Short mmCIF file of C-alpha atoms in Angstrom, two decimals:
data_model
loop_
_atom_site.label_atom_id
_atom_site.label_comp_id
_atom_site.label_asym_id
_atom_site.label_seq_id
_atom_site.Cartn_x
_atom_site.Cartn_y
_atom_site.Cartn_z
CA UNK A 23 -0.30 -14.81 -53.50
CA UNK A 24 -1.18 -14.73 -49.79
CA UNK A 25 -0.90 -11.48 -47.88
CA UNK A 26 -0.28 -11.71 -44.16
CA UNK A 27 -2.34 -9.26 -42.20
CA UNK A 28 -1.01 -8.36 -38.77
CA UNK A 29 -3.70 -8.00 -36.15
CA UNK A 30 -3.45 -6.86 -32.57
CA UNK A 31 -5.61 -7.78 -29.69
CA UNK A 32 -7.37 -4.75 -28.27
CA UNK A 33 -7.69 -4.48 -24.53
CA UNK A 34 -9.83 -2.24 -22.28
CA UNK A 35 -6.97 0.25 -22.02
CA UNK A 36 -7.30 0.93 -25.78
CA UNK A 37 -10.71 2.51 -25.14
CA UNK A 38 -9.84 5.21 -22.60
CA UNK A 39 -12.41 7.95 -22.85
CA UNK A 40 -11.14 11.40 -21.69
CA UNK A 41 -14.46 12.35 -20.10
CA UNK A 42 -14.68 9.06 -18.22
CA UNK A 43 -11.05 9.46 -17.16
CA UNK A 44 -11.73 12.96 -15.81
CA UNK A 45 -14.82 11.76 -13.95
CA UNK A 46 -12.90 8.87 -12.37
CA UNK A 47 -10.05 11.18 -11.39
CA UNK A 48 -12.47 13.58 -9.68
CA UNK A 49 -14.13 10.62 -7.97
CA UNK A 50 -10.70 9.58 -6.73
CA UNK A 51 -10.12 13.06 -5.31
CA UNK A 52 -13.41 12.83 -3.40
CA UNK A 53 -12.51 9.41 -2.01
CA UNK A 54 -9.07 10.76 -1.12
CA UNK A 55 -10.73 13.47 0.96
CA UNK A 56 -12.73 10.79 2.78
CA UNK A 57 -9.56 8.72 3.20
CA UNK A 58 -7.97 11.64 5.08
CA UNK A 59 -10.85 11.44 7.56
CA UNK A 60 -10.29 7.68 7.97
CA UNK A 61 -6.55 8.09 8.54
CA UNK A 62 -7.13 10.69 11.25
CA UNK A 63 -10.11 9.13 13.03
CA UNK A 64 -9.74 5.35 12.83
CA UNK A 65 -6.60 5.11 15.03
CA UNK A 66 -8.51 7.17 17.62
CA UNK A 67 -11.49 4.80 17.37
CA UNK A 68 -13.76 7.64 16.20
CA UNK A 69 -16.62 7.49 13.74
CA UNK A 70 -15.74 8.48 10.17
CA UNK A 71 -19.30 9.70 9.57
CA UNK A 72 -20.09 11.99 12.50
CA UNK A 73 -19.40 14.62 13.66
CA UNK A 74 -18.55 16.94 10.78
CA UNK A 75 -14.93 17.81 10.16
CA UNK A 76 -13.56 20.61 12.33
CA UNK A 77 -10.24 22.35 12.82
CA UNK A 78 -8.25 20.47 15.52
CA UNK A 79 -7.02 23.78 16.95
CA UNK A 80 -9.99 26.18 17.04
CA UNK A 81 -12.71 23.49 16.78
CA UNK A 82 -14.64 25.53 14.20
CA UNK A 83 -16.63 23.38 11.78
CA UNK A 84 -15.20 23.30 8.27
CA UNK A 85 -17.65 24.69 5.70
CA UNK A 86 -18.35 22.68 2.57
CA UNK A 87 -16.56 25.24 0.39
CA UNK A 88 -13.44 24.79 2.53
CA UNK A 89 -13.64 21.02 2.20
CA UNK A 90 -13.33 20.68 -1.56
CA UNK A 91 -10.57 18.22 -2.52
CA UNK A 92 -7.29 19.88 -3.55
CA UNK A 93 -8.96 23.22 -4.45
CA UNK A 94 -9.71 24.29 -0.88
CA UNK A 95 -6.23 23.44 0.37
CA UNK A 96 -4.66 25.50 -2.42
CA UNK A 97 -7.01 28.48 -1.98
CA UNK A 98 -6.46 28.52 1.79
CA UNK A 99 -2.72 28.02 1.27
CA UNK A 100 -2.70 25.11 3.67
CA UNK A 101 -4.14 27.01 6.65
CA UNK A 102 -7.40 27.14 8.60
CA UNK A 103 -9.65 29.99 7.45
CA UNK A 104 -10.37 31.08 11.04
CA UNK A 105 -7.31 30.50 13.25
CA UNK A 106 -4.70 30.18 10.48
CA UNK A 107 -3.45 26.89 11.90
CA UNK A 108 -1.32 24.93 9.45
CA UNK A 109 -3.03 22.11 7.52
CA UNK A 110 -0.65 19.26 6.74
CA UNK A 111 0.32 18.83 3.07
CA UNK A 112 -0.51 15.16 3.66
CA UNK A 113 -4.18 15.98 3.00
CA UNK A 114 -3.36 17.35 -0.42
CA UNK A 115 -0.96 14.50 -1.19
CA UNK A 116 -3.45 11.75 -0.35
CA UNK A 117 -6.21 13.35 -2.42
CA UNK A 118 -3.92 13.60 -5.44
CA UNK A 119 -2.56 10.07 -4.94
CA UNK A 120 -6.05 8.60 -4.69
CA UNK A 121 -7.16 10.46 -7.83
CA UNK A 122 -4.07 9.29 -9.71
CA UNK A 123 -4.57 5.73 -8.47
CA UNK A 124 -8.19 5.62 -9.63
CA UNK A 125 -7.14 7.04 -12.99
CA UNK A 126 -4.35 4.47 -13.29
CA UNK A 127 -6.75 1.62 -12.54
CA UNK A 128 -9.12 2.91 -15.23
CA UNK A 129 -6.30 3.24 -17.77
CA UNK A 130 -5.14 -0.28 -16.90
CA UNK A 131 -8.49 -2.09 -17.09
CA UNK A 132 -11.02 0.23 -18.72
CA UNK A 133 -14.55 0.74 -17.45
CA UNK A 134 -14.88 -2.77 -16.02
CA UNK A 135 -15.51 -4.55 -12.74
CA UNK A 136 -11.76 -5.12 -12.53
CA UNK A 137 -11.26 -1.35 -12.28
CA UNK A 138 -13.74 -1.19 -9.40
CA UNK A 139 -11.89 -4.02 -7.66
CA UNK A 140 -8.50 -2.39 -8.09
CA UNK A 141 -9.80 1.03 -6.99
CA UNK A 142 -11.20 -0.47 -3.79
CA UNK A 143 -7.94 -2.32 -3.18
CA UNK A 144 -5.84 0.77 -3.81
CA UNK A 145 -8.07 2.92 -1.58
CA UNK A 146 -7.64 0.50 1.31
CA UNK A 147 -3.89 0.18 0.78
CA UNK A 148 -3.32 3.94 0.70
CA UNK A 149 -5.26 4.32 3.94
CA UNK A 150 -3.25 1.58 5.62
CA UNK A 151 0.10 2.85 4.32
CA UNK A 152 -0.35 6.38 5.66
CA UNK A 153 -1.99 5.26 8.90
CA UNK A 154 0.91 2.91 9.62
CA UNK A 155 3.45 5.60 8.72
CA UNK A 156 1.88 8.10 11.13
CA UNK A 157 0.69 5.91 14.01
CA UNK A 158 2.27 2.48 13.45
CA UNK A 159 -1.24 1.03 13.50
CA UNK A 160 -3.15 -0.96 10.88
CA UNK A 161 -6.84 -0.56 11.82
CA UNK A 162 -9.07 -3.64 11.71
CA UNK A 163 -11.79 -1.43 10.23
CA UNK A 164 -9.74 -1.33 7.02
CA UNK A 165 -8.04 -4.73 6.93
CA UNK A 166 -10.96 -7.00 7.87
CA UNK A 167 -13.55 -5.44 5.52
CA UNK A 168 -10.78 -5.45 2.90
CA UNK A 169 -10.29 -9.20 3.39
CA UNK A 170 -14.03 -9.80 2.97
CA UNK A 171 -14.17 -7.59 -0.12
CA UNK A 172 -11.18 -9.38 -1.65
CA UNK A 173 -12.93 -12.73 -1.31
CA UNK A 174 -16.18 -11.29 -2.68
CA UNK A 175 -14.47 -9.71 -5.69
CA UNK A 176 -12.82 -13.04 -6.52
CA UNK A 177 -16.29 -14.30 -7.46
CA UNK A 178 -16.81 -11.34 -9.81
CA UNK A 179 -13.31 -10.77 -11.22
CA UNK A 180 -11.35 -14.04 -11.61
CA UNK A 181 -8.02 -14.15 -9.80
CA UNK A 182 -6.58 -16.73 -12.25
CA UNK A 183 -3.81 -18.03 -10.03
CA UNK A 184 -2.47 -21.48 -9.20
CA UNK A 185 -5.80 -23.22 -8.53
CA UNK A 186 -7.44 -21.79 -11.65
CA UNK A 187 -4.50 -22.84 -13.81
CA UNK A 188 -3.93 -26.41 -12.60
CA UNK A 189 -7.06 -27.76 -10.89
CA UNK A 190 -9.58 -27.59 -13.79
CA UNK A 191 -7.69 -30.31 -15.64
CA UNK A 192 -7.46 -32.47 -12.53
CA UNK A 193 -10.89 -32.00 -10.93
CA UNK A 194 -14.25 -32.23 -12.63
CA UNK A 195 -16.96 -30.18 -10.89
CA UNK A 196 -20.70 -30.75 -11.46
CA UNK A 197 -21.20 -27.08 -12.37
CA UNK A 198 -21.17 -24.98 -15.51
CA UNK A 199 -17.82 -23.66 -16.72
CA UNK A 200 -18.62 -20.15 -15.48
CA UNK A 201 -19.53 -21.33 -11.97
CA UNK A 202 -16.46 -23.57 -11.82
CA UNK A 203 -14.24 -20.64 -12.85
CA UNK A 204 -15.66 -18.50 -10.06
CA UNK A 205 -15.20 -21.27 -7.48
CA UNK A 206 -11.59 -21.83 -8.50
CA UNK A 207 -11.06 -18.07 -8.33
CA UNK A 208 -12.47 -18.02 -4.78
CA UNK A 209 -10.11 -20.86 -3.89
CA UNK A 210 -7.20 -18.84 -5.30
CA UNK A 211 -8.27 -15.89 -3.17
CA UNK A 212 -8.50 -18.04 -0.03
CA UNK A 213 -5.10 -19.62 -0.69
CA UNK A 214 -3.55 -16.19 -1.23
CA UNK A 215 -5.03 -14.89 2.02
CA UNK A 216 -3.86 -17.97 3.95
CA UNK A 217 -0.36 -17.79 2.46
CA UNK A 218 0.06 -14.07 3.14
CA UNK A 219 -1.20 -14.27 6.71
CA UNK A 220 0.72 -17.43 7.63
CA UNK A 221 4.00 -16.20 6.16
CA UNK A 222 3.92 -12.93 8.12
CA UNK A 223 2.74 -14.69 11.28
CA UNK A 224 5.53 -17.25 10.96
CA UNK A 225 8.16 -14.56 10.35
CA UNK A 226 6.94 -12.68 13.42
CA UNK A 227 7.09 -15.82 15.56
CA UNK A 228 10.66 -16.55 14.45
CA UNK A 229 11.70 -12.94 15.16
CA UNK A 230 10.10 -13.10 18.61
CA UNK A 231 12.05 -16.24 19.51
CA UNK A 232 15.29 -14.86 18.04
CA UNK A 233 15.25 -11.31 19.42
CA UNK A 234 12.86 -11.70 22.35
CA UNK A 235 10.75 -8.79 21.07
CA UNK A 236 7.72 -8.50 18.85
CA UNK A 237 8.79 -7.82 15.26
CA UNK A 238 5.42 -7.85 13.50
CA UNK A 239 1.98 -7.33 14.93
CA UNK A 240 -1.31 -8.93 13.96
CA UNK A 241 -2.05 -5.84 11.90
CA UNK A 242 0.58 -6.94 9.37
CA UNK A 243 -0.90 -10.45 9.37
CA UNK A 244 -4.38 -9.11 8.58
CA UNK A 245 -2.97 -6.74 5.96
CA UNK A 246 -1.31 -9.60 4.10
CA UNK A 247 -4.46 -11.70 4.36
CA UNK A 248 -6.28 -8.84 2.61
CA UNK A 249 -3.53 -8.53 -0.02
CA UNK A 250 -3.61 -12.28 -0.67
CA UNK A 251 -7.40 -12.24 -1.07
CA UNK A 252 -7.16 -9.57 -3.76
CA UNK A 253 -4.01 -10.73 -5.57
CA UNK A 254 -3.69 -14.50 -5.14
CA UNK A 255 -0.65 -16.57 -4.19
CA UNK A 256 1.92 -15.57 -6.81
CA UNK A 257 1.58 -11.83 -6.36
CA UNK A 258 1.39 -12.28 -2.58
CA UNK A 259 4.81 -13.93 -2.67
CA UNK A 260 6.07 -11.12 -4.90
CA UNK A 261 4.71 -8.55 -2.41
CA UNK A 262 6.34 -10.19 0.61
CA UNK A 263 9.79 -10.51 -0.93
CA UNK A 264 9.71 -7.06 -2.54
CA UNK A 265 8.61 -5.52 0.79
CA UNK A 266 11.36 -7.39 2.64
CA UNK A 267 13.95 -6.07 0.20
CA UNK A 268 12.61 -2.50 0.38
CA UNK A 269 12.40 -2.65 4.19
CA UNK A 270 15.96 -3.98 4.44
CA UNK A 271 17.30 -1.22 2.20
CA UNK A 272 15.44 1.38 4.25
CA UNK A 273 16.79 -0.07 7.50
CA UNK A 274 20.38 -0.16 6.24
CA UNK A 275 20.10 3.38 4.90
CA UNK A 276 18.73 4.58 8.23
CA UNK A 277 21.60 2.97 10.14
CA UNK A 278 24.14 4.46 7.73
CA UNK A 279 22.68 7.96 7.97
CA UNK A 280 22.57 7.82 11.78
CA UNK A 281 26.13 6.49 11.90
CA UNK A 282 27.44 9.33 9.71
CA UNK A 283 25.57 12.03 11.64
CA UNK A 284 26.59 10.73 15.07
CA UNK A 285 30.20 10.26 13.92
CA UNK A 286 30.40 13.92 12.90
CA UNK A 287 28.88 14.95 16.23
CA UNK A 288 31.28 12.81 18.27
CA UNK A 289 34.23 13.96 16.17
CA UNK A 290 33.53 17.57 17.06
CA UNK A 291 33.40 16.56 20.72
CA UNK A 292 36.39 14.19 20.95
CA UNK A 293 38.46 15.30 17.92
CA UNK A 294 39.38 11.66 17.27
CA UNK A 295 37.99 10.12 14.08
CA UNK A 296 38.50 6.48 15.12
CA UNK A 297 36.82 6.95 18.50
CA UNK A 298 34.05 9.00 16.90
CA UNK A 299 33.38 6.26 14.34
CA UNK A 300 33.20 3.63 17.08
CA UNK A 301 30.84 5.70 19.23
CA UNK A 302 28.77 6.60 16.19
CA UNK A 303 28.40 2.95 15.20
CA UNK A 304 27.32 2.00 18.73
CA UNK A 305 24.74 4.76 18.63
CA UNK A 306 23.45 3.61 15.21
CA UNK A 307 23.11 0.05 16.51
CA UNK A 308 21.03 1.29 19.44
CA UNK A 309 18.72 3.16 17.06
CA UNK A 310 18.35 0.03 14.93
CA UNK A 311 17.48 -2.15 17.91
CA UNK A 312 14.81 0.17 19.29
CA UNK A 313 13.36 1.65 16.11
CA UNK A 314 9.93 0.22 15.24
CA UNK A 315 9.77 0.08 11.47
CA UNK A 316 6.26 0.49 10.04
CA UNK A 317 6.53 -2.60 7.86
CA UNK A 318 2.95 -2.15 6.69
CA UNK A 319 4.17 0.81 4.65
CA UNK A 320 6.42 -1.48 2.62
CA UNK A 321 3.87 -4.29 2.38
CA UNK A 322 1.19 -1.90 1.13
CA UNK A 323 3.50 -0.10 -1.29
CA UNK A 324 4.77 -3.33 -2.81
CA UNK A 325 1.21 -4.67 -3.06
CA UNK A 326 0.35 -1.62 -5.19
CA UNK A 327 3.44 -2.30 -7.30
CA UNK A 328 2.40 -5.94 -7.65
CA UNK A 329 -1.07 -4.87 -8.77
CA UNK A 330 0.26 -3.00 -11.80
CA UNK A 331 3.56 -4.67 -12.74
CA UNK A 332 3.77 -7.86 -10.67
CA UNK A 333 2.67 -10.28 -13.39
CA UNK A 334 4.92 -8.62 -15.98
CA UNK A 335 7.89 -8.91 -13.62
CA UNK A 336 7.18 -12.58 -12.90
CA UNK A 337 6.96 -13.36 -16.64
CA UNK A 338 10.24 -11.52 -17.26
CA UNK A 339 11.93 -13.25 -14.31
CA UNK A 340 10.59 -16.65 -15.40
CA UNK A 341 12.49 -16.41 -18.70
CA UNK A 342 15.76 -16.93 -16.81
CA UNK A 343 14.52 -20.23 -15.36
CA UNK A 344 12.42 -21.84 -18.05
#
């Protein structure tokens, strides 16, 4: 009689150590504190190293015990110790998000080089998301080093995209299997960067010809080159289409909210619902035409989503076609 024994493949996430997880979370909080400095200083073209952090209002240097991630903000109740100026909750939010992101990367991949790669990628994306949301800028000092790091990491952590899946059976390289794998991974990273950058650049060129105004800047192009270098072609396509959908929903929601608010305002003034609706819609259209959407926010957010669930979504979606 044969007895079937069910086995399961163990992955790095099955070996999550609570002490390692706590250490990585605290490390994420520290990097989140540094990310706040980057978000504030990089758009102003200031050094992120010197001078020391100071209160923007009273210019008093911030002591080390007032610069502890999360703890200091809570103890000071979100205010400067000296002049009582308000400290934005954004500082607390970014520190917690970075800590949670680092912890999520560790839970996803264990204590591996892949976790380091994903933590670096997430750190850069969070910085770009919040910088774009606040200033509508995507600093080269984040995107260009991110592009270089994405290509470098492809040699250490295989991307395993289109080139790695199809070319090994078609091309024979005079290298060992390990070296060939790394070269195909680098090719996947380069193709992802080229695809992401060219797609956004092409979409911006079409928008410029159609509307006569710049729709996407080169910051978005460089951001998607970085995303492609880290994720490869398939997840880059997922990021672009998911970001387009999210951006469209946000734009439509914004127009609807403005239309409703302006309609109520005009109705109180003219006491005619039909006229108020017409004036409100004209006003909403004007807001839509002149509002500069920080599309980098959606690209970065969807790239983070692609990092964790993109492959699972593509496998699920592929079942309907194959």
